Coordinates of C-alpha atoms and ligand atoms in Angstrom, one line a residue:
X13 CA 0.0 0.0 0.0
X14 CA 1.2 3.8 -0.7
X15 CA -0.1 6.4 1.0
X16 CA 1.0 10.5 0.5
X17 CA 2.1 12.2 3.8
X18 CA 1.6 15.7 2.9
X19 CA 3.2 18.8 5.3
X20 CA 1.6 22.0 6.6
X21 CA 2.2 25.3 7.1
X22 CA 0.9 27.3 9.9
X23 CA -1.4 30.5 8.5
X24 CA -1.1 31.9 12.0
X25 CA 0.9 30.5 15.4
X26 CA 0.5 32.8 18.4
X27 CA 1.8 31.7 22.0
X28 CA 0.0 32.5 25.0
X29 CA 1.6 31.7 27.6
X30 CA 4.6 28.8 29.1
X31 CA 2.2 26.0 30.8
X32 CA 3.7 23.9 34.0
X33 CA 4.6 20.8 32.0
X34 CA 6.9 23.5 30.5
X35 CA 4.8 23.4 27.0
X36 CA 3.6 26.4 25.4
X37 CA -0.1 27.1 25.4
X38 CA -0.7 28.0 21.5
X39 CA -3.6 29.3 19.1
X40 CA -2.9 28.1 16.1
X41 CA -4.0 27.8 12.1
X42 CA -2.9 25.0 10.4
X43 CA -2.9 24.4 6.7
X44 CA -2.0 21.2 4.8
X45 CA -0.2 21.4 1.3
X46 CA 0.2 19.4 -1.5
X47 CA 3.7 18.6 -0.8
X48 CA 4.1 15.2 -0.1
X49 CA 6.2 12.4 1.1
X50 CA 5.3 8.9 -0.1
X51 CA 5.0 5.9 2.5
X52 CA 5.4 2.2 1.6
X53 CA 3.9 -0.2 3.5
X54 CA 5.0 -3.7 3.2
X55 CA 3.9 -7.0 4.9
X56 CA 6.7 -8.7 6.6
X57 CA 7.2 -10.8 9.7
X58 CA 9.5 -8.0 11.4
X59 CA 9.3 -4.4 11.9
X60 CA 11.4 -2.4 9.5
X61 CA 11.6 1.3 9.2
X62 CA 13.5 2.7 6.4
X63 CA 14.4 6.4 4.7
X64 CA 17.3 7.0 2.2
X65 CA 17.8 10.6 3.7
X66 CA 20.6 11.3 5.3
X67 CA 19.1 13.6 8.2
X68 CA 16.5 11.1 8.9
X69 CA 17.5 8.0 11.4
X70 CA 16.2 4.5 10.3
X71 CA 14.7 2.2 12.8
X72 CA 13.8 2.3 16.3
X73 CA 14.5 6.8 16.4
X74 CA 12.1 7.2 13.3
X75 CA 8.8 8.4 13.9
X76 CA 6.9 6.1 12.1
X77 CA 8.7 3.3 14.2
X78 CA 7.5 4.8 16.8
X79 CA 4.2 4.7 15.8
X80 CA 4.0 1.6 14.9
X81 CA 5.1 0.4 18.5
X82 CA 2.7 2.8 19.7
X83 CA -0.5 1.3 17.9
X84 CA 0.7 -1.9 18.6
X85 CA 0.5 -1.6 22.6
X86 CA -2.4 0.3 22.4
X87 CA -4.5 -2.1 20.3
X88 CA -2.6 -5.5 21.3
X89 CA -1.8 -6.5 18.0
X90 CA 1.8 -8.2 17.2
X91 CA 2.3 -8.1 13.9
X92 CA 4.9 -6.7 11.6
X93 CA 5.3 -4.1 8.6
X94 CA 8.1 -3.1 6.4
X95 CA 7.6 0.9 6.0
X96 CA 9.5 2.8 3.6
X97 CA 9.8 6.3 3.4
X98 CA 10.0 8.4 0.2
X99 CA 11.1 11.8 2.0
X100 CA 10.4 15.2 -0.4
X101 CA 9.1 17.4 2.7
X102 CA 12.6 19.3 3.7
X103 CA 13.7 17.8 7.2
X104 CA 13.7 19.8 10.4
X105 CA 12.2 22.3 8.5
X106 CA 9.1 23.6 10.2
X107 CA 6.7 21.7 7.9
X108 CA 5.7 18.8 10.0
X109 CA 7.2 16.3 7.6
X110 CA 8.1 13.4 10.3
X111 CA 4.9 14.7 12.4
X112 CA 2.5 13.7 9.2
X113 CA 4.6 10.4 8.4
X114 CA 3.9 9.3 12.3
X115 CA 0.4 9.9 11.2
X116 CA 0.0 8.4 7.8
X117 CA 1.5 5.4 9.4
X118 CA -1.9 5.3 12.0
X119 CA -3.9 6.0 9.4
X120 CA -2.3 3.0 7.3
X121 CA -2.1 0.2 9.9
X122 CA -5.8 1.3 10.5
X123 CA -6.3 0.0 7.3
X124 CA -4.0 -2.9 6.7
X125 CA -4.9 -4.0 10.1
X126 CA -8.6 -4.0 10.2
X127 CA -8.2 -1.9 13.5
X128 CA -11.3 -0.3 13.8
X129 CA -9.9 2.6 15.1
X130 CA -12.3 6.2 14.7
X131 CA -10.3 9.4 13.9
X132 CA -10.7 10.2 18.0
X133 CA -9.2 7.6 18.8
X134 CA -6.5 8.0 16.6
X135 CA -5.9 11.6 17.4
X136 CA -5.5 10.5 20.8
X137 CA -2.6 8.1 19.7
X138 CA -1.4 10.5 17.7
X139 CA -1.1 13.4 20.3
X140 CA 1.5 10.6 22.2
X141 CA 3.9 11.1 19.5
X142 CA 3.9 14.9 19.2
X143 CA 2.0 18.5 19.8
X144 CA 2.1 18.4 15.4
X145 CA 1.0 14.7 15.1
X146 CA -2.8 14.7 15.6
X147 CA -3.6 17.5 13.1
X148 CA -2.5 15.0 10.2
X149 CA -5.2 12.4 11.1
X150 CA -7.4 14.4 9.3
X151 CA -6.0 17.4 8.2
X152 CA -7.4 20.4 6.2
X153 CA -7.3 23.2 7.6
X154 CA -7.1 23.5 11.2
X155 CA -7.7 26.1 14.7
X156 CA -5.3 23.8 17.1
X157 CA -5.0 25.0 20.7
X158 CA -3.8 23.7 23.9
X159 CA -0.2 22.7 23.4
X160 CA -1.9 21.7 19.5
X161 CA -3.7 19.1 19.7
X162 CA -7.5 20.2 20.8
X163 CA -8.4 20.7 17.2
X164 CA -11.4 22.3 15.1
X165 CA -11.9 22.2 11.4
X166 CA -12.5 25.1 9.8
X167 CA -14.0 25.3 6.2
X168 CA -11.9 24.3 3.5
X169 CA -9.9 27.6 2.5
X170 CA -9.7 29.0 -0.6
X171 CA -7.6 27.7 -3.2
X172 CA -3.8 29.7 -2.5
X173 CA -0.5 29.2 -4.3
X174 CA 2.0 28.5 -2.0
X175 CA 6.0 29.5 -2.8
X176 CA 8.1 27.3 0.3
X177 CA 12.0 28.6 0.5
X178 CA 14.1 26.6 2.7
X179 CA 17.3 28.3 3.6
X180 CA 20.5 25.7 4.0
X181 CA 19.8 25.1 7.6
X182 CA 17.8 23.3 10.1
X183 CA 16.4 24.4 13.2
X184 CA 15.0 22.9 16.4
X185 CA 11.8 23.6 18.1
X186 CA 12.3 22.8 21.1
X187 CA 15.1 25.6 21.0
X188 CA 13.1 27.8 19.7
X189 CA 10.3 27.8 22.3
X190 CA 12.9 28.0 25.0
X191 CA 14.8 31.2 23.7
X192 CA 10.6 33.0 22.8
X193 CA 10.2 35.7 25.6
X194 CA 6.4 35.5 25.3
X195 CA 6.9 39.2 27.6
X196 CA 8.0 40.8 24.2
X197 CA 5.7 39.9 22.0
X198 CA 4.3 42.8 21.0
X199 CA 2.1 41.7 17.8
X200 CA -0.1 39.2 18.5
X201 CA -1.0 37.6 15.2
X202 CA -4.9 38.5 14.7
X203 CA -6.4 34.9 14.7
X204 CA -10.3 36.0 14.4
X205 CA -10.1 37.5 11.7
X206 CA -8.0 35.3 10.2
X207 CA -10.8 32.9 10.9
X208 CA -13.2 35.4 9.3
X209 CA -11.1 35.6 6.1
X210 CA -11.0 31.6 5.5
X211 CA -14.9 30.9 6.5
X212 CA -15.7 34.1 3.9
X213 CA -13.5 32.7 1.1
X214 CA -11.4 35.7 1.0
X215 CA -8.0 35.3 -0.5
X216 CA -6.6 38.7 0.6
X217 CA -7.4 38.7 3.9
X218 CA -6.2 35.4 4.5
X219 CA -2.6 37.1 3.3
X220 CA -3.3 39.9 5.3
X221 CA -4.0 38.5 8.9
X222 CA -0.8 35.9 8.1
X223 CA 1.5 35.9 11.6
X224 CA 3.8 33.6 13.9
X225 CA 5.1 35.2 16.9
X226 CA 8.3 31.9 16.8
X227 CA 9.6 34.7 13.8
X228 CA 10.5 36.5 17.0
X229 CA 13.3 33.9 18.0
X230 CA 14.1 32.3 14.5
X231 CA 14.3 35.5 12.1
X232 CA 16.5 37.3 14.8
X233 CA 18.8 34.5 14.9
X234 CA 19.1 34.4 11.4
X235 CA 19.0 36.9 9.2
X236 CA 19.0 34.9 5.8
X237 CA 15.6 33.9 7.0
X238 CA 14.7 37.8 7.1
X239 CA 16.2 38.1 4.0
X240 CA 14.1 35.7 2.3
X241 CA 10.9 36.9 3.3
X242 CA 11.2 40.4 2.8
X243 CA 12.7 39.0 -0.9
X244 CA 9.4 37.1 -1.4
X245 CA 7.3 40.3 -0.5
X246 CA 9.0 42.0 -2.8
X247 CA 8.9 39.9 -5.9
X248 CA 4.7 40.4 -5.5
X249 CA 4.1 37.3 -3.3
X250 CA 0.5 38.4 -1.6
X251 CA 1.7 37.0 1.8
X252 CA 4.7 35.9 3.3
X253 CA 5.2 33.9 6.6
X254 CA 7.8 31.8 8.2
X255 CA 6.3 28.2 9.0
X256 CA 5.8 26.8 12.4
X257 CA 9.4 26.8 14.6
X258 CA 11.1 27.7 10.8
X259 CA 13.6 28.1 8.9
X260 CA 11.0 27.6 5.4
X261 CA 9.3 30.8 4.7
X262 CA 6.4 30.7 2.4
X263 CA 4.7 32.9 0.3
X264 CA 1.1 32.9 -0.7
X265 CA -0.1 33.8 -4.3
X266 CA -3.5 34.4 -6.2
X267 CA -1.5 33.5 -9.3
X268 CA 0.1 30.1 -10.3
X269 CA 2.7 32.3 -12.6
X270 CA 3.5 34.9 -9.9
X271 CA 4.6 31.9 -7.9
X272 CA 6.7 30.0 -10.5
X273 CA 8.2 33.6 -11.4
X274 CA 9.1 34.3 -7.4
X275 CA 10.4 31.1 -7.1
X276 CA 12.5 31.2 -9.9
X277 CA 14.1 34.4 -8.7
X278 CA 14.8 33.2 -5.2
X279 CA 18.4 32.3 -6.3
X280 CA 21.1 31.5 -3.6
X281 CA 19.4 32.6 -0.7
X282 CA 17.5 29.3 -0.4
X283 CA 18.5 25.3 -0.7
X284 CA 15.6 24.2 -1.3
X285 CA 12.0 25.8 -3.2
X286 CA 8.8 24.4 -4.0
X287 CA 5.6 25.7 -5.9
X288 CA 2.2 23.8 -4.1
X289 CA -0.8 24.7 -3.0
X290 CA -3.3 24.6 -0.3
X291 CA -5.0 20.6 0.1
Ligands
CDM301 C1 6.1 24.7 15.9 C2 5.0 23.8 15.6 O1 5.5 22.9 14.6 C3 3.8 24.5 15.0 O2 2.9 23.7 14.3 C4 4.5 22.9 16.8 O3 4.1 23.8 17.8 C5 5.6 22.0 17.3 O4 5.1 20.7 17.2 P1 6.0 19.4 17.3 O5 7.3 19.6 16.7 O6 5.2 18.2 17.0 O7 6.3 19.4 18.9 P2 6.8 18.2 19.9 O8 7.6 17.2 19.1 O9 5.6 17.8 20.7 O10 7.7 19.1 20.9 C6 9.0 19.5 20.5 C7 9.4 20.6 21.5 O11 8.8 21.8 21.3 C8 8.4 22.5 22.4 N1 6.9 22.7 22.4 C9 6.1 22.1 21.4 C10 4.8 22.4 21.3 C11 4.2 23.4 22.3 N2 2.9 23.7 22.2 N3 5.0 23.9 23.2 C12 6.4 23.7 23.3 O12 7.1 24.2 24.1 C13 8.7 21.6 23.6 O13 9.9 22.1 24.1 C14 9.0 20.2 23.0 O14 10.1 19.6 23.6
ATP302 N1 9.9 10.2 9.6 C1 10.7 11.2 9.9 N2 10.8 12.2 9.0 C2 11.5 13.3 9.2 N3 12.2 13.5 10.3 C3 12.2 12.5 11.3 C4 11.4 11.3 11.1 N4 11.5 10.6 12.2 C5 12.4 11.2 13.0 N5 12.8 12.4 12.5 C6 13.7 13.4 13.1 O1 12.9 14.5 13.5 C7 13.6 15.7 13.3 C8 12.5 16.8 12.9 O2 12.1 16.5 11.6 P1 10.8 17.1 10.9 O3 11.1 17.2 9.5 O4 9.6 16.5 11.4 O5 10.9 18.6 11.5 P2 9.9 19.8 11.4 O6 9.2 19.9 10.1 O7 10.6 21.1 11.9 O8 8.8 19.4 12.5 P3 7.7 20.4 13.2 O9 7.3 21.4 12.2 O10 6.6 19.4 13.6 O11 8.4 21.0 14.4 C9 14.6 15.5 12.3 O12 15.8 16.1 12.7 C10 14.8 14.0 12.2 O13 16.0 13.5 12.5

């Protein structure tokens, strides 16, 4: 079996406040894109867990391992699977690419495994795995709060181009939350009426009220990131935004040629670039 394991990008991500389990409270819209890994799923006596990429382990420190052990203890089943991953989403990039792979694997053994599981349940399994992890279950687009996992549908947003620039460099999330000083953030991204804009259809809102307060900690530690954005606001993007913890800035277009022409002009400043749109 082959399933697609697409990634997200967050429209808005606003931090409220640093919880006791040392968490971050959140408010968040999530967006899932075309851009897509490919899972193969294998029978086979053992469990098997591999990725070609070089930044992503194989085995028991995958995700998608994890998973699989996961759903296994939770449902009492003991049987194997050889998974494969076919990795396109850019790693440790802020697009949830092992987060949706954990959950295309639920959604898969669901499947192969006659599990009976309903999309609660595997939301709950999912959230064990990682704050990013249930919103793939069923995707969309998304209001996730709590640490991101209590999550509400919203309607289907309009159809957006989306430009992703990756700059050469990874970040980590963790670190990112830990060096936020939620004290100075002065510009709360506007979340209602971001809400507004997607429920009314209304592509130019939905680039106005774009905002992620993590830009706070990621674009200040690197300024290439800066760079980039302001580069895709130039070159006519309608929006730009850094995604989730970072460093892949995105741009949102009306126009499938405006994107293609931004993209082709990003040049050096970014590794990796992708034209896709909203799922
Ligand atoms: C930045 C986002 O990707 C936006 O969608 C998510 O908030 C992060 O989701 P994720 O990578 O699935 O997060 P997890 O793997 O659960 O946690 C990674 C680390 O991020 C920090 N973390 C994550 C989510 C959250 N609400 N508060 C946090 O402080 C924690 O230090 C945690 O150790
Ligand atoms: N299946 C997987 N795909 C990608 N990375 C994985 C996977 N399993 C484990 N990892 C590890 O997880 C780390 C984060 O990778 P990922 O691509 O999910 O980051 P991200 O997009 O920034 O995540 P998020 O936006 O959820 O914070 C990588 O450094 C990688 O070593």
């Amino acid at each position: 079996m082959k399933l697609k394991s697409r990634a997200k990008i967050n429209l808005t991500l606003d931090v409220l406040y640093k919880r006791e389990d040392g968490y971050h409270e959140v408010k968040m819209i999530m967006q899932e894109i075309e851009l897509a890994d490919n899972i193969y799923f294998r029978k086979c006596d053992q469990l098997k867990v591999n990725c070609l990429h070089p930044f992503v382990p194989n085995g028991s420190s995958n995700l998608v391992y994890k998973a699989v052990e996961l759903v296994k203890r939770k449902t009492g089943v003991n049987k194997g699977i050889s998974i494969e991953i076919e990795k396109k989403i850019p790693v440790a990039a802020g697009l949830g690419g092992g987060s949706s792979n954990a959950a295309t694997t639920i959604l898969g053994l669901n499947k192969l495994w006659n599990l009976g599981l309903n999309v609660k349940q595997m939301e709950s399994i999912a959230g064990e795995l990682g704050a990013d992890v249930p919103f793939f279950i069923q995707g969309g687009t998304q209001l996730a709060t709590g640490t991101g996992k209590d999550l509400t549908i919203i309607n289907k947003a309009p159809a957006l181009w989306v430009v992703l620039a990756k700059p050469n460099l990874g970040v980590s999330t963790k670190e990112v939350y830990q060096n936020l000083s939620i004290g100075n953030i002065s510009n709360h991204p506007d979340t209602s009426n971001m809400l507004n804009a997607i429920r009314q259809q209304d592509k130019k809102g939905i680039c106005t009220y774009l905002g992620n307060v993590l830009e706070l900690v990621t674009l200040h530690r690197y300024s290439n990131v800066k760079i980039l954005k302001n580069k895709i606001c130039e070159m006519g993007a309608n929006g730009a935004l850094m995604s989730g913890s970072g460093p892949t800035v995105f741009g949102l277009c009306e126009e499938y040629e405006k994107a293609i022409q931004i993209a082709k002009g990003l040049g050096p400043l970014s590794e990796e670039v992708f034209v896709t749109k909203f799922v």
